[in-house]
């Protein structure tokens, strides 16, 4: 293959090398990663899952996503914002999710902030996140996994803005992962079928 950091699946399709052969990863790469994600609730879910992913592999979160969705009431912003200590106690024993009390608390706190934003101005969270989309690609499409940054100026600014509003687990690297997965940036490698 002309690009060494691609993998060719059993279907003969070339994909970004991080996908490997896991069918969940293949489906995620092909249908979600880098596709523009719109709306307050969808972006809140993505923000929450990226926060849970901090320090872990994304496949760990992806395989538990159905459990996360059930445990967090479909990531309905108003519902999660109203979670109580009893809900936290319930969630830290739920084996379907990552049972990290700090991340669970952060998800609830983040929901409360988003809820306050969108209650009077629907779309405000969506607009805030998307306001950090780079205006254009400043470099060539990455050819190697090592060419993909861990954080950027935009993800750092998004992180600082969210932290100043009281959000937790929103560091620059986590925010860049959000930007990649929510389609604010397109880091599919040169030669990947999704880069066409």
XYZ file of N, CA and C in Angstrom:
588
model
N 0.843 -1.182 0.000
C 0.000 0.000 0.000
C 0.887 1.243 0.000
N 0.501 2.264 -0.739
C 1.353 3.464 -0.801
C 1.414 4.228 0.513
N 0.427 4.054 1.376
C 0.410 4.754 2.662
C 0.493 3.707 3.774
N 1.606 3.653 4.493
C 1.812 2.561 5.455
C 0.897 2.598 6.674
N 0.289 3.736 6.991
C -0.550 3.814 8.184
C -2.029 3.569 7.888
N -2.301 2.965 6.732
C -3.655 2.539 6.408
C -3.766 1.034 6.632
N -4.972 0.581 6.858
C -5.239 -0.855 6.909
C -6.259 -1.174 5.825
N -6.120 -2.329 5.234
C -7.080 -2.774 4.235
C -7.953 -3.848 4.875
N -9.249 -3.589 4.912
C -10.168 -4.527 5.535
C -10.436 -5.738 4.667
N -11.148 -6.719 5.224
C -11.536 -7.908 4.465
C -12.378 -7.535 3.253
N -12.994 -6.352 3.292
C -13.801 -5.882 2.171
C -12.967 -5.185 1.106
N -11.630 -5.128 1.291
C -10.738 -4.516 0.320
C -10.652 -3.009 0.407
N -11.295 -2.412 1.427
C -11.343 -0.967 1.574
C -10.203 -0.495 2.476
N -9.526 0.575 2.055
C -8.433 1.158 2.845
C -8.997 2.156 3.848
N -8.561 2.006 5.106
C -9.035 2.869 6.190
C -7.845 3.352 7.023
N -8.091 4.400 7.823
C -7.083 4.900 8.759
C -6.617 3.757 9.659
N -5.307 3.706 9.908
C -4.713 2.570 10.598
C -5.191 2.325 12.006
N -5.743 3.339 12.678
C -6.211 3.138 14.054
C -7.427 2.222 14.120
N -8.062 1.986 12.987
C -9.288 1.180 12.968
C -9.000 -0.282 13.273
N -7.916 -0.818 12.712
C -7.639 -2.234 12.882
C -8.723 -3.074 12.232
N -9.036 -4.211 12.851
C -10.010 -5.130 12.269
C -11.291 -5.223 13.083
N -11.388 -4.490 14.182
C -12.576 -4.570 15.034
C -13.795 -4.038 14.287
N -14.855 -4.822 14.212
C -16.034 -4.435 13.420
C -16.712 -3.181 13.979
N -16.685 -2.989 15.301
C -17.265 -1.772 15.878
C -16.476 -0.542 15.453
N -15.146 -0.681 15.456
C -14.294 0.428 15.031
C -14.494 0.731 13.545
N -14.581 -0.326 12.736
C -14.783 -0.143 11.297
C -16.080 0.618 11.048
N -17.149 0.200 11.694
C -18.453 0.863 11.519
C -18.383 2.320 12.004
N -17.743 2.547 13.148
C -17.606 3.900 13.683
C -16.812 4.781 12.718
N -15.682 4.279 12.259
C -14.853 5.018 11.311
C -15.629 5.351 10.044
N -16.344 4.387 9.515
C -16.999 4.553 8.220
C -18.252 5.422 8.277
N -18.922 5.461 9.418
C -20.227 6.136 9.453
C -20.305 7.322 10.401
N -19.346 7.453 11.335
C -19.458 8.508 12.342
C -18.261 9.442 12.422
N -17.054 8.883 12.491
C -15.874 9.688 12.792
C -15.624 10.703 11.676
N -15.656 11.973 12.046
C -15.433 13.022 11.078
C -16.686 13.515 10.379
N -17.826 12.915 10.685
C -19.093 13.354 10.096
C -19.651 14.481 10.965
N -20.017 15.617 10.368
C -20.529 16.731 11.177
C -21.690 16.322 12.077
N -21.522 16.589 13.362
C -22.510 16.259 14.373
C -23.169 17.554 14.814
N -24.490 17.616 14.663
C -25.216 18.855 14.902
C -26.228 18.696 16.025
N -26.443 19.757 16.771
C -27.462 19.764 17.814
C -26.876 19.697 19.211
N -27.555 20.371 20.125
C -27.093 20.434 21.518
C -26.975 19.056 22.144
N -28.022 18.235 22.011
C -28.046 16.953 22.710
C -26.991 16.001 22.160
N -26.840 15.939 20.845
C -25.839 15.044 20.254
C -24.432 15.466 20.661
N -24.185 16.762 20.680
C -22.860 17.233 21.084
C -22.632 17.044 22.581
N -23.690 17.158 23.379
C -23.536 16.880 24.808
C -23.179 15.410 25.028
N -23.844 14.511 24.320
C -23.498 13.090 24.444
C -22.048 12.864 24.058
N -21.624 13.440 22.934
C -20.248 13.251 22.482
C -19.258 13.827 23.487
N -19.550 15.010 24.019
C -18.696 15.617 25.041
C -18.576 14.692 26.252
N -19.696 14.124 26.665
C -19.709 13.241 27.833
C -18.895 11.984 27.592
N -19.077 11.367 26.434
C -18.340 10.140 26.134
C -16.851 10.414 25.982
N -16.504 11.544 25.381
C -15.080 11.894 25.271
C -14.476 12.109 26.655
N -15.240 12.688 27.572
C -14.744 12.874 28.939
C -14.505 11.529 29.615
N -15.424 10.591 29.428
C -15.230 9.260 30.004
C -14.036 8.555 29.365
N -13.737 8.879 28.119
C -12.637 8.233 27.418
C -11.276 8.691 27.914
N -11.194 9.865 28.530
C -9.908 10.411 28.964
C -9.110 9.350 29.735
N -7.921 9.038 29.228
C -7.053 8.048 29.859
C -7.340 6.619 29.436
N -8.340 6.416 28.588
C -8.721 5.079 28.126
C -8.713 5.052 26.599
N -8.909 3.893 26.030
C -9.023 3.799 24.573
C -10.477 4.058 24.165
N -10.645 4.615 22.971
C -11.999 4.926 22.503
C -12.826 3.654 22.325
N -12.195 2.551 21.941
C -12.960 1.314 21.729
C -13.628 0.866 23.030
N -13.002 1.154 24.164
C -13.600 0.824 25.466
C -14.924 1.556 25.629
N -14.965 2.823 25.239
C -16.182 3.618 25.348
C -17.186 3.186 24.290
N -16.712 2.979 23.086
C -17.602 2.613 21.985
C -18.368 1.334 22.293
N -17.687 0.352 22.847
C -18.354 -0.919 23.153
C -19.342 -0.775 24.316
N -19.140 0.237 25.140
C -20.049 0.463 26.268
C -21.083 1.553 25.980
N -21.059 2.116 24.807
C -21.952 3.231 24.500
C -23.432 2.892 24.711
N -23.914 1.729 24.302
C -25.329 1.430 24.595
C -25.635 1.474 26.088
N -24.726 0.963 26.913
C -24.914 1.010 28.363
C -24.881 2.434 28.891
N -23.966 3.245 28.367
C -23.920 4.657 28.747
C -25.245 5.339 28.418
N -25.756 5.071 27.228
C -27.000 5.721 26.817
C -28.158 5.347 27.729
N -28.208 4.082 28.123
C -29.269 3.668 29.050
C -29.066 4.282 30.422
N -27.849 4.221 30.914
C -27.564 4.703 32.268
C -27.775 6.208 32.398
N -27.515 6.949 31.311
C -27.647 8.400 31.344
C -28.884 8.883 30.580
N -29.933 8.076 30.576
C -31.235 8.477 30.019
C -31.122 9.066 28.618
N -30.349 8.379 27.774
C -30.193 8.845 26.403
C -29.446 10.164 26.294
N -28.744 10.542 27.346
C -28.027 11.818 27.429
C -28.969 13.001 27.210
N -30.206 12.829 27.645
C -31.129 13.961 27.637
C -30.582 15.008 28.607
N -30.346 16.202 28.100
C -29.644 17.223 28.877
C -30.388 17.566 30.166
N -31.683 17.810 30.069
C -32.458 18.184 31.251
C -32.522 17.075 32.281
N -32.648 15.847 31.813
C -32.729 14.706 32.735
C -31.413 14.525 33.479
N -30.306 14.544 32.732
C -28.994 14.357 33.364
C -28.688 15.527 34.298
N -29.082 16.729 33.924
C -28.847 17.899 34.779
C -29.550 17.776 36.119
N -30.624 17.000 36.163
C -31.398 16.831 37.397
C -30.959 15.618 38.216
N -29.927 14.896 37.753
C -29.445 13.740 38.520
C -28.997 14.190 39.917
N -29.186 13.292 40.875
C -28.885 13.571 42.279
C -27.748 12.675 42.771
N -27.420 12.827 44.041
C -26.413 11.947 44.660
C -26.845 10.495 44.552
N -28.144 10.237 44.661
C -28.638 8.864 44.525
C -28.331 8.320 43.130
N -28.435 9.169 42.121
C -28.093 8.738 40.760
C -26.600 8.452 40.650
N -25.786 9.288 41.287
C -24.342 9.038 41.264
C -24.041 7.706 41.931
N -24.656 7.451 43.075
C -24.448 6.174 43.770
C -24.878 5.001 42.898
N -25.970 5.167 42.162
C -26.441 4.124 41.241
C -25.430 3.916 40.120
N -24.923 5.002 39.557
C -24.040 4.906 38.398
C -22.678 4.315 38.738
N -22.169 4.573 39.936
C -20.852 4.015 40.278
C -20.902 2.501 40.475
N -22.087 1.928 40.485
C -22.202 0.467 40.576
C -22.661 -0.151 39.249
N -22.852 0.660 38.227
C -23.369 0.185 36.933
C -22.219 -0.334 36.078
N -22.149 -1.643 35.913
C -21.038 -2.264 35.193
C -21.067 -2.007 33.699
N -22.126 -1.406 33.186
C -22.205 -1.128 31.745
C -21.389 0.103 31.358
N -20.988 0.902 32.333
C -20.283 2.153 32.053
C -18.918 2.152 32.740
N -18.180 3.253 32.569
C -16.945 3.471 33.324
C -17.362 4.061 34.663
N -17.068 3.344 35.744
C -17.599 3.717 37.061
C -16.651 4.653 37.814
N -16.343 5.758 37.196
C -15.452 6.756 37.773
C -16.316 7.886 38.331
N -16.325 8.018 39.642
C -17.199 9.001 40.292
C -16.937 10.428 39.795
N -15.666 10.788 39.613
C -15.352 12.150 39.171
C -15.903 12.409 37.770
N -15.811 11.426 36.886
C -16.323 11.597 35.525
C -17.851 11.606 35.509
N -18.463 10.817 36.361
C -19.922 10.824 36.481
C -20.393 12.193 36.976
N -19.746 12.693 38.019
C -20.100 14.011 38.548
C -19.885 15.094 37.493
N -18.784 14.996 36.753
C -18.510 15.978 35.705
C -19.598 15.966 34.638
N -20.086 14.784 34.282
C -21.142 14.681 33.275
C -22.408 15.389 33.748
N -22.729 15.230 35.015
C -23.921 15.892 35.574
C -23.711 17.403 35.621
N -22.560 17.827 36.107
C -22.264 19.259 36.168
C -22.264 19.871 34.767
N -21.639 19.183 33.819
C -21.616 19.679 32.446
C -23.036 19.773 31.885
N -23.876 18.795 32.221
C -25.274 18.831 31.771
C -25.990 20.046 32.347
N -25.714 20.360 33.589
C -26.358 21.531 34.214
C -25.959 22.822 33.502
N -24.690 22.918 33.128
C -24.220 24.115 32.421
C -24.862 24.201 31.040
N -24.863 23.068 30.318
C -25.478 23.060 28.986
C -26.963 23.360 29.090
N -27.623 22.772 30.098
C -29.058 23.012 30.279
C -29.341 24.499 30.471
N -28.538 25.155 31.304
C -28.717 26.592 31.524
C -28.517 27.375 30.227
N -27.568 26.925 29.402
C -27.298 27.614 28.138
C -28.471 27.500 27.167
N -28.979 26.282 27.027
C -29.946 26.020 25.953
C -31.391 26.223 26.367
N -31.634 26.339 27.672
C -33.014 26.509 28.124
C -33.633 27.773 27.522
N -32.889 28.841 27.522
C -33.418 30.088 26.973
C -32.960 30.327 25.537
N -31.955 29.561 25.089
C -31.418 29.766 23.743
C -31.047 28.424 23.122
N -32.052 27.679 22.648
C -31.748 26.390 22.015
C -30.713 26.559 20.905
N -29.778 25.634 20.876
C -28.702 25.702 19.891
C -27.461 26.413 20.384
N -27.524 26.981 21.588
C -26.386 27.768 22.089
C -25.143 26.907 22.294
N -25.310 25.683 22.793
C -24.144 24.820 23.005
C -23.568 24.396 21.664
N -24.428 24.008 20.755
C -23.991 23.656 19.404
C -23.207 24.809 18.783
N -23.769 26.010 18.867
C -23.114 27.166 18.267
C -21.765 27.454 18.916
N -21.699 27.292 20.232
C -20.436 27.527 20.930
C -19.369 26.551 20.445
N -19.675 25.257 20.440
C -18.692 24.251 20.022
C -18.246 24.515 18.585
N -19.207 24.717 17.694
C -18.873 24.884 16.279
C -18.173 26.209 15.986
N -18.234 27.155 16.906
C -17.519 28.412 16.686
C -16.001 28.212 16.720
N -15.551 27.053 17.176
C -14.122 26.762 17.243
C -13.648 25.919 16.066
N -14.528 25.673 15.105
C -14.112 24.943 13.910
C -13.054 25.746 13.168
N -11.930 25.118 12.808
C -10.927 25.848 12.030
C -11.549 26.333 10.718
N -11.148 27.518 10.291
C -11.735 28.074 9.071
C -11.300 27.315 7.834
N -10.131 26.729 7.873
C -9.656 25.926 6.738
C -8.508 25.061 7.222
N -8.245 24.007 6.453
C -7.093 23.154 6.758
C -5.826 23.933 6.436
N -4.925 24.018 7.399
C -3.701 24.794 7.201
C -2.535 23.916 6.751
N -2.739 22.602 6.776
C -1.697 21.677 6.323
C -2.332 20.672 5.374
N -1.496 19.927 4.678
C -1.992 18.872 3.794
C -2.679 17.799 4.631
N -3.557 17.042 3.976
C -4.198 15.924 4.673
C -3.098 15.019 5.229
N -3.246 14.554 6.481
C -2.194 13.714 7.065
C -1.993 12.411 6.283
N -0.729 12.050 6.120
C -0.409 10.790 5.447
C -0.055 9.696 6.445
N 0.313 10.095 7.651
C 0.713 9.142 8.688
C -0.044 9.465 9.973
N -0.246 8.457 10.791
C -0.914 8.685 12.077
C -0.138 9.699 12.909
N 1.175 9.705 12.776
C 2.003 10.647 13.538
C 1.789 12.092 13.089
N 1.195 12.288 11.912
C 0.925 13.642 11.419
C -0.314 14.258 12.065
N -1.111 13.446 12.720
C -2.359 13.926 13.320
C -2.036 14.500 14.701
N -2.381 15.755 14.944
C -2.027 16.359 16.240
C -2.869 15.803 17.376
N -2.344 15.925 18.584
C -3.103 15.539 19.780
C -3.988 16.689 20.245
N -3.568 17.906 19.940
C -4.318 19.114 20.294
C -3.919 20.203 19.315
N -4.765 21.207 19.203
C -4.497 22.319 18.296
C -4.794 23.633 19.015
N -4.493 24.714 18.359
C -4.816 26.026 18.911
C -6.319 26.129 19.181
N -7.134 25.632 18.239
C -8.584 25.718 18.393
C -9.083 24.845 19.544
N -8.538 23.639 19.676
C -8.993 22.776 20.769
C -8.558 23.328 22.119
N -7.416 23.988 22.137
C -6.948 24.617 23.376
C -7.854 25.779 23.760
N -8.256 26.577 22.779
C -9.156 27.690 23.060
C -10.543 27.189 23.480
N -11.030 26.135 22.827
C -12.316 25.558 23.233
C -12.231 25.048 24.660
N -11.148 24.367 24.993
C -10.940 23.855 26.344
C -10.961 24.990 27.363
N -10.214 26.048 27.093
C -10.152 27.173 28.036
C -11.515 27.827 28.201
N -12.243 27.965 27.105
C -13.575 28.577 27.173
C -14.510 27.733 28.017
N -14.533 26.425 27.771
C -15.427 25.546 28.534
C -15.034 25.501 30.009
N -13.744 25.440 30.278
C -13.296 25.436 31.680
C -13.711 26.718 32.386
N -13.635 27.843 31.679
C -14.011 29.115 32.295
C -15.503 29.161 32.615
N -16.281 28.325 31.953
C -17.723 28.248 32.187
C -18.072 27.224 33.270
N -17.056 26.460 33.738
C -17.283 25.483 34.789
C -17.302 24.036 34.340
N -17.080 23.774 33.044
C -17.040 22.394 32.546
C -15.815 21.671 33.094
N -15.940 20.342 33.217
C -14.832 19.500 33.679
C -14.531 18.425 32.637
N -13.308 17.897 32.702
C -12.832 16.858 31.782
C -12.935 17.342 30.341
N -12.468 18.550 30.109
C -12.525 19.154 28.775
C -11.147 19.711 28.397
N -10.097 18.942 28.657
C -8.751 19.383 28.308
C -8.568 19.501 26.804
N -7.480 20.139 26.360
C -7.244 20.358 24.930
C -7.214 19.081 24.099
N -6.628 17.999 24.639
C -6.577 16.744 23.884
C -7.967 16.131 23.772
N -8.712 16.155 24.863
C -10.085 15.644 24.834
C -10.933 16.464 23.874
N -10.731 17.773 23.858
C -11.507 18.624 22.955
C -11.109 18.409 21.499
N -9.837 18.069 21.257
C -9.474 17.771 19.865
C -10.109 16.455 19.427
N -10.156 15.488 20.325
C -10.848 14.235 19.999
C -12.319 14.506 19.693
N -12.938 15.398 20.453
C -14.322 15.796 20.179
C -14.426 16.439 18.799
N -13.497 17.330 18.480
C -13.531 18.014 17.193
C -13.378 17.029 16.037
N -12.539 16.024 16.217
C -12.375 14.998 15.188
C -13.645 14.165 15.043
N -14.137 13.668 16.151
C -15.273 12.747 16.085
C -16.557 13.445 15.669
N -16.687 14.744 15.995
C -17.899 15.490 15.652
C -17.790 16.205 14.312
N -16.694 15.999 13.592
C -16.581 16.519 12.243
C -16.187 17.975 12.125
N -15.718 18.591 13.208
C -15.215 19.965 13.089
C -13.909 19.978 12.304
N -13.185 18.874 12.360
C -11.983 18.683 11.553
C -12.078 17.317 10.887
N -11.347 17.153 9.796
C -11.344 15.887 9.059
C -9.913 15.376 9.026
N -9.626 14.403 9.882
C -8.274 13.852 9.962
C -8.168 12.460 9.354
N -9.079 12.111 8.460
C -8.908 10.852 7.741
C -7.622 10.940 6.929
N -6.812 9.887 6.984
C -5.516 9.894 6.328
C -5.649 9.887 4.810
N -4.646 10.447 4.158
C -4.554 10.367 2.700
C -4.609 8.900 2.292
N -5.458 8.583 1.351
C -5.604 7.204 0.892
C -6.742 6.453 1.536
N -7.230 6.936 2.684
C -8.411 6.348 3.312
C -9.613 6.627 2.413
N -10.521 5.673 2.309
C -11.666 5.873 1.412
C -12.511 7.061 1.829
N -12.478 7.416 3.135
C -13.261 8.549 3.617
C -12.600 9.894 3.296
N -11.364 9.875 2.820
C -10.673 11.140 2.536
C -10.973 11.659 1.135
N -11.698 10.895 0.362
C -11.992 11.297 -1.028
C -12.948 12.475 -1.081
